[in-house]
Short mmCIF file of C-alpha atoms in Angstrom, two decimals:
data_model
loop_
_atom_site.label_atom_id
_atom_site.label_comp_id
_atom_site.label_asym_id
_atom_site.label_seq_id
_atom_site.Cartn_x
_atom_site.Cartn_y
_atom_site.Cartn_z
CA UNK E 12 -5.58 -26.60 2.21
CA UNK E 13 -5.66 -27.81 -1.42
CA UNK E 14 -2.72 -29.17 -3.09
CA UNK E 15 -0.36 -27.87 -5.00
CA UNK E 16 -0.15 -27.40 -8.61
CA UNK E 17 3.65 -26.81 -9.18
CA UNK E 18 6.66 -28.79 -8.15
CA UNK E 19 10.56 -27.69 -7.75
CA UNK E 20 13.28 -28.92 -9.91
CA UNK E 21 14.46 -31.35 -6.68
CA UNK E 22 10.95 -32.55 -6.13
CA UNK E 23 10.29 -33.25 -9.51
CA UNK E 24 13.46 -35.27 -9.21
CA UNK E 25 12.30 -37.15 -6.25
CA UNK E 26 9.19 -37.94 -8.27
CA UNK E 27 10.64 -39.26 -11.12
CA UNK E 28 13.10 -42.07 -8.79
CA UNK E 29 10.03 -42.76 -7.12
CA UNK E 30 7.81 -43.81 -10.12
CA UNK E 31 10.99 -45.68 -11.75
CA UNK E 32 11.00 -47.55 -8.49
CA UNK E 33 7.66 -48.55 -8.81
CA UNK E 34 5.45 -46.25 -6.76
CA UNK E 35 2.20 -45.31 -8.05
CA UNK E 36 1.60 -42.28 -9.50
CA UNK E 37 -1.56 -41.03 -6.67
CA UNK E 38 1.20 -41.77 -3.63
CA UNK E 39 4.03 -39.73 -5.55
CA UNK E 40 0.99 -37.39 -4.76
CA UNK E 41 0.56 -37.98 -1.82
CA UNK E 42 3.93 -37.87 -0.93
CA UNK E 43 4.46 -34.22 -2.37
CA UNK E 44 1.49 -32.88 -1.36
CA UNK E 45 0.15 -32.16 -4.77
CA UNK E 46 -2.43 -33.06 -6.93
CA UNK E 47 -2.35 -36.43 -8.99
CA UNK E 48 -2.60 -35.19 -12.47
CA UNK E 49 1.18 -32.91 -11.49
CA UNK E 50 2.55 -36.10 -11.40
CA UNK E 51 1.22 -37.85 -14.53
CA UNK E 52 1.86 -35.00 -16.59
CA UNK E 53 5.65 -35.23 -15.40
CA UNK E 54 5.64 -38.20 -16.26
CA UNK E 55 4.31 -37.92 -19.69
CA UNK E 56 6.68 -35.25 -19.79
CA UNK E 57 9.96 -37.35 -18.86
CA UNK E 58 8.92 -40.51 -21.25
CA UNK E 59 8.45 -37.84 -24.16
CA UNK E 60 11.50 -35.42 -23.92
CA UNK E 61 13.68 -37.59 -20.97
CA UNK E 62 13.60 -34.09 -18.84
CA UNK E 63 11.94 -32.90 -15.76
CA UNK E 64 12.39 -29.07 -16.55
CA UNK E 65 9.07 -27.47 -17.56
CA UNK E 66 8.46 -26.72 -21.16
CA UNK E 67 9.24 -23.17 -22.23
CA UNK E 68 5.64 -21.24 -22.01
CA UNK E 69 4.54 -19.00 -24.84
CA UNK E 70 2.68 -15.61 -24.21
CA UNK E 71 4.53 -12.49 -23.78
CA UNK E 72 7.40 -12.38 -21.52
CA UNK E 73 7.47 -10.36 -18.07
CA UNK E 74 8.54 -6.95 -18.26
CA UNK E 75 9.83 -6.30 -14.36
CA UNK E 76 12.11 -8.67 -12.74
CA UNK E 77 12.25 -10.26 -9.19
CA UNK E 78 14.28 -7.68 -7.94
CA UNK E 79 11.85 -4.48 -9.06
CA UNK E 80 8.99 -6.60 -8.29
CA UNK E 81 10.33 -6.67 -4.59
CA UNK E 82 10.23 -2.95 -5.30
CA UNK E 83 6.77 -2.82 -6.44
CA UNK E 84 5.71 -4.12 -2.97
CA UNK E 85 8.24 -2.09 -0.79
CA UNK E 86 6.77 1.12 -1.89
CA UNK E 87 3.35 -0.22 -1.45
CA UNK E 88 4.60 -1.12 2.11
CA UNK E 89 6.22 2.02 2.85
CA UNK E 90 3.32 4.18 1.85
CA UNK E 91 -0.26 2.67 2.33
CA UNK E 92 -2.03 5.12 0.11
CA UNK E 93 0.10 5.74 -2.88
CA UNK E 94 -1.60 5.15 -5.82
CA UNK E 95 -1.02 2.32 -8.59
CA UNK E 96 0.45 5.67 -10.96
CA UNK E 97 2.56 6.40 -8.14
CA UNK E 98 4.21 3.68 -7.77
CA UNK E 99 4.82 3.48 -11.52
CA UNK E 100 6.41 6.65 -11.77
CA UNK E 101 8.55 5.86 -8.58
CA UNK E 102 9.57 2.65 -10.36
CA UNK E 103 10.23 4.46 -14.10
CA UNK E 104 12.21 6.96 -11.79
CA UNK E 105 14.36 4.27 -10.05
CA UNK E 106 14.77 1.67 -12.82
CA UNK E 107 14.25 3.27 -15.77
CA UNK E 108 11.87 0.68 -16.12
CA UNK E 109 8.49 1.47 -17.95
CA UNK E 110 5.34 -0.13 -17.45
CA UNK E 111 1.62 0.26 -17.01
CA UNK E 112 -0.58 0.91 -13.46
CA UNK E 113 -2.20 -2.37 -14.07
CA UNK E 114 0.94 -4.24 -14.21
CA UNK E 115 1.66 -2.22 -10.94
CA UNK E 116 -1.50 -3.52 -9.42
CA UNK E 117 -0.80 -7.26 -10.99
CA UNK E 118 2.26 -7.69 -8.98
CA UNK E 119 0.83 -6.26 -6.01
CA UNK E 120 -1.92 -8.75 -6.50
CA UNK E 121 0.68 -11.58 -6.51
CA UNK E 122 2.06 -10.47 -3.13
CA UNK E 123 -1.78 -10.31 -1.67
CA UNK E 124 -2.61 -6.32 -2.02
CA UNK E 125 -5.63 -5.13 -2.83
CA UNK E 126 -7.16 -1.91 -2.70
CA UNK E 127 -9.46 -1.30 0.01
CA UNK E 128 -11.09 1.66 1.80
CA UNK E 129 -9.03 2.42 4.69
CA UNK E 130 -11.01 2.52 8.22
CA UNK E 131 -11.16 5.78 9.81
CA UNK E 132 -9.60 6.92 12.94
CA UNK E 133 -8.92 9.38 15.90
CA UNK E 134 -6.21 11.66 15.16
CA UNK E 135 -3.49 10.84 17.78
CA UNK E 136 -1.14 13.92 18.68
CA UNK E 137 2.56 13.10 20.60
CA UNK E 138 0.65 13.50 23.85
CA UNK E 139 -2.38 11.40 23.25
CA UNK E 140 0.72 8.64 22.55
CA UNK E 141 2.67 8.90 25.43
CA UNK E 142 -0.52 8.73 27.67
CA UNK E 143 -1.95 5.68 25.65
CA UNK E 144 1.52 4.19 26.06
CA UNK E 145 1.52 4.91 30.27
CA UNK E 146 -1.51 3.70 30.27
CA UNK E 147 -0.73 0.33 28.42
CA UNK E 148 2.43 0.19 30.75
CA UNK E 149 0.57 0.54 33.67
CA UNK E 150 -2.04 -2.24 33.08
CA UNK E 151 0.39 -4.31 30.67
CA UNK E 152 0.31 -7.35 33.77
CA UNK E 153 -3.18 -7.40 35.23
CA UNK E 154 -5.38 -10.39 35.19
CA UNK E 155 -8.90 -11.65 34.15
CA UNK E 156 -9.74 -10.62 37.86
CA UNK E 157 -8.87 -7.45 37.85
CA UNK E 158 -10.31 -6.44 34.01
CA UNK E 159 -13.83 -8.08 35.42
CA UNK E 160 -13.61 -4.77 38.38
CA UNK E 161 -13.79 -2.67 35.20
CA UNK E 162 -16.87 -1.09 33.86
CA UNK E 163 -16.48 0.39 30.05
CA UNK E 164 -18.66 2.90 29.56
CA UNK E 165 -18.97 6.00 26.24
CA UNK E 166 -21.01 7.49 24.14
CA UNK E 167 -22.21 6.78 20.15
CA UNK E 168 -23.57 8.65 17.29
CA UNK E 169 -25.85 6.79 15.15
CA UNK E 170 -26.48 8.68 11.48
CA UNK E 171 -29.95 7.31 10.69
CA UNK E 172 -29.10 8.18 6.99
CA UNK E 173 -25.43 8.27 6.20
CA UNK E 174 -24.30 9.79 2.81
CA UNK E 175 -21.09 7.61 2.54
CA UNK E 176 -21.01 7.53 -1.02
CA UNK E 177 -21.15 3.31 -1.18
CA UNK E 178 -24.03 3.06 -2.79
CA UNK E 179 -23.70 2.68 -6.57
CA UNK E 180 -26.78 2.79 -9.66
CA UNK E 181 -26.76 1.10 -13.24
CA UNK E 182 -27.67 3.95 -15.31
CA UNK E 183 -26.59 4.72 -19.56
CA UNK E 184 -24.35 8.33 -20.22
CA UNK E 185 -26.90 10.86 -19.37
CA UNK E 186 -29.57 9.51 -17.39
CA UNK E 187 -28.55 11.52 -14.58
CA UNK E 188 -31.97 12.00 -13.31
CA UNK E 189 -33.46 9.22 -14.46
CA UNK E 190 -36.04 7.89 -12.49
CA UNK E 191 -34.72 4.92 -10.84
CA UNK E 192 -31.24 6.44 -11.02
CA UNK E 193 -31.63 8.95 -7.97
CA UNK E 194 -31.62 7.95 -4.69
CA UNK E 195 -33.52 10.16 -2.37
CA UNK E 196 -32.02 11.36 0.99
CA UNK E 197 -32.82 13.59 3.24
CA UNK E 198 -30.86 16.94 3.72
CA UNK E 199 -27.50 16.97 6.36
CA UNK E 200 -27.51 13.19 6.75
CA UNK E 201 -31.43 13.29 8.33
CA UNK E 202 -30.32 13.38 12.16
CA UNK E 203 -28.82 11.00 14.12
CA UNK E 204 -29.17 9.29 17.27
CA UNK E 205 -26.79 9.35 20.46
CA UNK E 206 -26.91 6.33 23.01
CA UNK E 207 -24.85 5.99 26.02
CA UNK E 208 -24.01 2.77 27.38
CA UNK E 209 -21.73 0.50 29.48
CA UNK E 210 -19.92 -2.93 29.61
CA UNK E 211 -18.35 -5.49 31.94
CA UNK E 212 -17.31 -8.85 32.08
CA UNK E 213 -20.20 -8.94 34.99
CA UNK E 214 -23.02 -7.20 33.42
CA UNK E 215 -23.90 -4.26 31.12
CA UNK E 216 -26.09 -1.21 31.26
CA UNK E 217 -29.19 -0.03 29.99
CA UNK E 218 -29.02 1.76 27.19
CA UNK E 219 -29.53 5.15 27.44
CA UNK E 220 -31.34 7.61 24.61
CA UNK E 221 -29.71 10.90 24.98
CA UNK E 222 -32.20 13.59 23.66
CA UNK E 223 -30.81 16.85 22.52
CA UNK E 224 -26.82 17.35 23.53
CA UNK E 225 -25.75 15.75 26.55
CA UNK E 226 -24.98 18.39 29.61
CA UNK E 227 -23.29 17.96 32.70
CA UNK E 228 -26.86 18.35 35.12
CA UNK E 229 -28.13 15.27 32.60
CA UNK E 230 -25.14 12.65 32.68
CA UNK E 231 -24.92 13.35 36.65
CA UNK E 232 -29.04 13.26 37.12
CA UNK E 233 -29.47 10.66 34.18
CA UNK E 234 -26.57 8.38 33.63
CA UNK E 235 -24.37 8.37 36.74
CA UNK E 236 -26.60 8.28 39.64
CA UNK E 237 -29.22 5.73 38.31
CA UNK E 238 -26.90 3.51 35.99
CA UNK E 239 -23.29 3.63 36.70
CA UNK E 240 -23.83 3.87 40.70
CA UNK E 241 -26.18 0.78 40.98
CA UNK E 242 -23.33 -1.20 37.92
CA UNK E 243 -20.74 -0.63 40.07
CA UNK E 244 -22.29 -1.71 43.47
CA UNK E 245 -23.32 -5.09 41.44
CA UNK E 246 -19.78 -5.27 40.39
CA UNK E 247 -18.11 -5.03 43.38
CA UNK E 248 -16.56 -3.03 46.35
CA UNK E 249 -13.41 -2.90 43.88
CA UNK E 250 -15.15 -1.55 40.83
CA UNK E 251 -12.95 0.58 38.06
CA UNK E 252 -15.29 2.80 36.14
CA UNK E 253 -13.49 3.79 32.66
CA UNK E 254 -15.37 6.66 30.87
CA UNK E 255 -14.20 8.59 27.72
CA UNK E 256 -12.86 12.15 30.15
CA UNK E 257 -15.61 13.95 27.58
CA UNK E 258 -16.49 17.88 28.88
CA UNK E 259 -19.47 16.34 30.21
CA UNK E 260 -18.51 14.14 32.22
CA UNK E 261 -15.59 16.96 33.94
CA UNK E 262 -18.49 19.36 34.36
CA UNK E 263 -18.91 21.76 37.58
CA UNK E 264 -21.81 20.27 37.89
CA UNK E 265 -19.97 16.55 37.76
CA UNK E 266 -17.56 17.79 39.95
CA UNK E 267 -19.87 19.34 42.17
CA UNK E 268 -21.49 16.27 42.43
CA UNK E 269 -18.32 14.14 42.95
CA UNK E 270 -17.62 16.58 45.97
CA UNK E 271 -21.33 15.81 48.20
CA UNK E 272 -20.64 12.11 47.73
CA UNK E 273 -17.01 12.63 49.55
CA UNK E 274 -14.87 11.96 46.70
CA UNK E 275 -11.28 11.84 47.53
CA UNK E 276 -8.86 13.02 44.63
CA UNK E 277 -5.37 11.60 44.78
CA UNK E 278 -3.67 14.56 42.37
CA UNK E 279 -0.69 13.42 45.10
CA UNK E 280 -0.43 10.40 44.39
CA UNK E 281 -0.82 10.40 40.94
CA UNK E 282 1.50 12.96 40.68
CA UNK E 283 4.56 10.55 41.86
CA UNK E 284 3.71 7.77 39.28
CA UNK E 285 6.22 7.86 36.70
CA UNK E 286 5.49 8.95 33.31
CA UNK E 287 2.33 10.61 32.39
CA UNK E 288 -0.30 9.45 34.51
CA UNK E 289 -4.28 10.00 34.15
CA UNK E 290 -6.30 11.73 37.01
CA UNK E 291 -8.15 9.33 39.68
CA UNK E 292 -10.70 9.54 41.74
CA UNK E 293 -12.43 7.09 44.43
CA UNK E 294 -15.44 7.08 45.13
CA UNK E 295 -16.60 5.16 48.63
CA UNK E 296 -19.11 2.56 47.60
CA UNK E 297 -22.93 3.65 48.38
CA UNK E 298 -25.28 2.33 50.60
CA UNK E 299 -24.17 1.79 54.12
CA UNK E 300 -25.36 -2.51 53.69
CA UNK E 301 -22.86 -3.15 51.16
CA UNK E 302 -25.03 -5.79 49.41
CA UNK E 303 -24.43 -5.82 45.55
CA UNK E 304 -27.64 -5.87 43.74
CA UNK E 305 -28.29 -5.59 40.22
CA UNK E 306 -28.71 -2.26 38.21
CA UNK E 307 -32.27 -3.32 37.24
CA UNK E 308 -32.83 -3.60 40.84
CA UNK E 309 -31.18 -0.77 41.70
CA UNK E 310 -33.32 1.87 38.99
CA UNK E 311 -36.43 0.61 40.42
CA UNK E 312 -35.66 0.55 44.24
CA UNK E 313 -32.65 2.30 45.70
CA UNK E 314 -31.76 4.75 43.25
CA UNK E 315 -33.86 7.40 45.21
CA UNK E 316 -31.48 6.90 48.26
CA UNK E 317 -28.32 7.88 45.92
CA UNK E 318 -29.04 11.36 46.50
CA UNK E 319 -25.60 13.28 47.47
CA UNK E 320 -27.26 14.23 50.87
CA UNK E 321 -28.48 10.59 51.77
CA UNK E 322 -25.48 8.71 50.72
CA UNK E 323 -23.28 7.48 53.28
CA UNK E 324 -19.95 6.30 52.02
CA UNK E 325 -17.91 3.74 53.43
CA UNK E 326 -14.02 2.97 53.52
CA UNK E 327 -14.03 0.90 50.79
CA UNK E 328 -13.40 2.38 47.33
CA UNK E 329 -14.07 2.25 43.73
CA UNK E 330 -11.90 3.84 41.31
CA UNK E 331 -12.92 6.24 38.55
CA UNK E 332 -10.08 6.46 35.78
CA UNK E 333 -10.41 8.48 32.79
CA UNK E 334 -9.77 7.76 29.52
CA UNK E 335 -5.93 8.73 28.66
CA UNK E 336 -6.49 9.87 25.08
CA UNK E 337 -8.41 12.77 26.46
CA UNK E 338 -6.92 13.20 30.13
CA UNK E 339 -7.01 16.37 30.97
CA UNK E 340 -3.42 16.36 32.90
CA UNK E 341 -1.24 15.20 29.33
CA UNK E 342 -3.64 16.85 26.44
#
């Protein structure tokens, strides 16, 4: 942390007892936390004009006080994207007090607030809230142990040519389209790629390309028998899938799917939770052996005996637990 460059009245004091008492000037310093050259210009400034209070600066004097200042940021505060012109006429408004949008932005500077692009996100009705909050209620005192039974799993959307508007070009008034001055881009964004993947404390997933939109018949035939089946054997008898509740993945075909590997819904249980509570599902855990292999072992080998007519289930269980922002039950 560097030092400090200013001193209060009662340290400046302190300072000048100390050096009076013979102390050099570089452990004053020390003492204060502050650079040596504070404390030989106040001494310089003592032996000249036998005070410790800071000559009276020149330059033109400050047009808001403490008090409006501590207005300035408030508002700022209280409303994230008000402008700098906002604020100003809020303050005129208040105080009577005029003054310009940079001053506005100068004091917010001095309490650490800059301007910045704010980061998108999901719009959040009162029910997508209140499940979130369940949620976060329920799970608010498990362990490391039981977050490593957990396998996160979604979807992205890559843009392989955004047209965010960050990029910016040096040009003169009227070189428009200059060349050199336009950037080229394809039409629509040019396309975009969507991956699905999934994560654990254990392991993670191939990736997987998804070509054209993603259907029901595809996530069950491409994603969920050979990926998330084998990642959850490897994980453990105990394994907690976590997927994003997309149509997709609640699909007849999904569910018809869910049904020939004996899936047992608990719409009963859940049901006598308190509060808003997402819709569960266990699964029994595959292949009659039990061993847990890895999902790179499992593509190449056993995938082919996941088939909903050759599985045989046993009575352990692994959990499949939507995500609450989209649970069906609460949205």
């Amino acid at each position: 942390m560097p030092p400090r460059r200013k001193l209060s009245d009662l340290d400046r004091g302190r300072a000048i007892g100390w050096l009076q008492d013979g102390v050099a000037a570089r452990q004053v310093a020390q003492r204060l936390a502050v650079a040596p050259s504070v404390i030989i210009r106040l001494k310089q400034r003592f032996h000249a004009t036998g005070r410790v209070q800071e000559r009276q600066r020149s330059g033109r004097p400050r047009v808001t006080t403490q008090r409006e200042d501590r207005f300035i940021q408030r508002q700022a505060m209280q409303q994230r994207m008000a402008t700098a012109n906002n604020i100003r006429q809020r303050l005129q408004a208040t105080t009577n007090t005029v003054v310009s949008g940079q001053t506005i932005r100068n004091r917010l500077h001095n309490f650490g607030l800059r301007a910045r692009r704010p980061v998108p996100g999901t719009t959040l009705t009162a029910n997508h809230r209140a499940a979130r909050r369940a949620w976060c209620t329920q799970h608010v005192r498990w362990q490391r142990q039981q977050w490593a039974q957990v396998l996160f799993t979604d979807e992205s959307r890559f843009c392989l040519e955004p047209a965010d508007g960050r990029i910016r070009v040096w040009r003169r008034r009227g070189e428009h389209f200059a060349e050199g001055a336009v950037r080229e881009r394809q039409r629509f964004g040019g396309g975009s790629v969507m991956v699905w993947g999934g994560i654990s404390t254990r392991l993670r997933t191939p990736l997987y390309h998804v070509v054209g939109n993603l259907t029901g018949v595809r996530y069950q035939n491409k994603i969920l028998q050979p990926l998330v089946v084998p990642a959850l054997q490897a994980i453990g008898p105990r394994a907690i899938l976590q997927d994003d509740n997309a149509p997709p993945h609640r699909s007849a075909a999904v569910n018809t799917f869910i049904q020939q590997t004996r899936v047992n819904t608990e719409d009963a249980v859940a049901s006598q939770q308190p509060g808003p509570e997402p819709h569960r599902a266990h699964v029994g855990r595959a292949l009659s052996s039990g061993t847990a292999t890895s999902p790179s072992s499992c593509q190449s080998g056993s995938t082919a005996a996941l088939a909903p007519a050759g599985v045989e289930w046993s009575s352990q269980s692994i959990h499949m637990q939507p995500d609450p922002l989209h649970a069906p039950t609460m949205c």
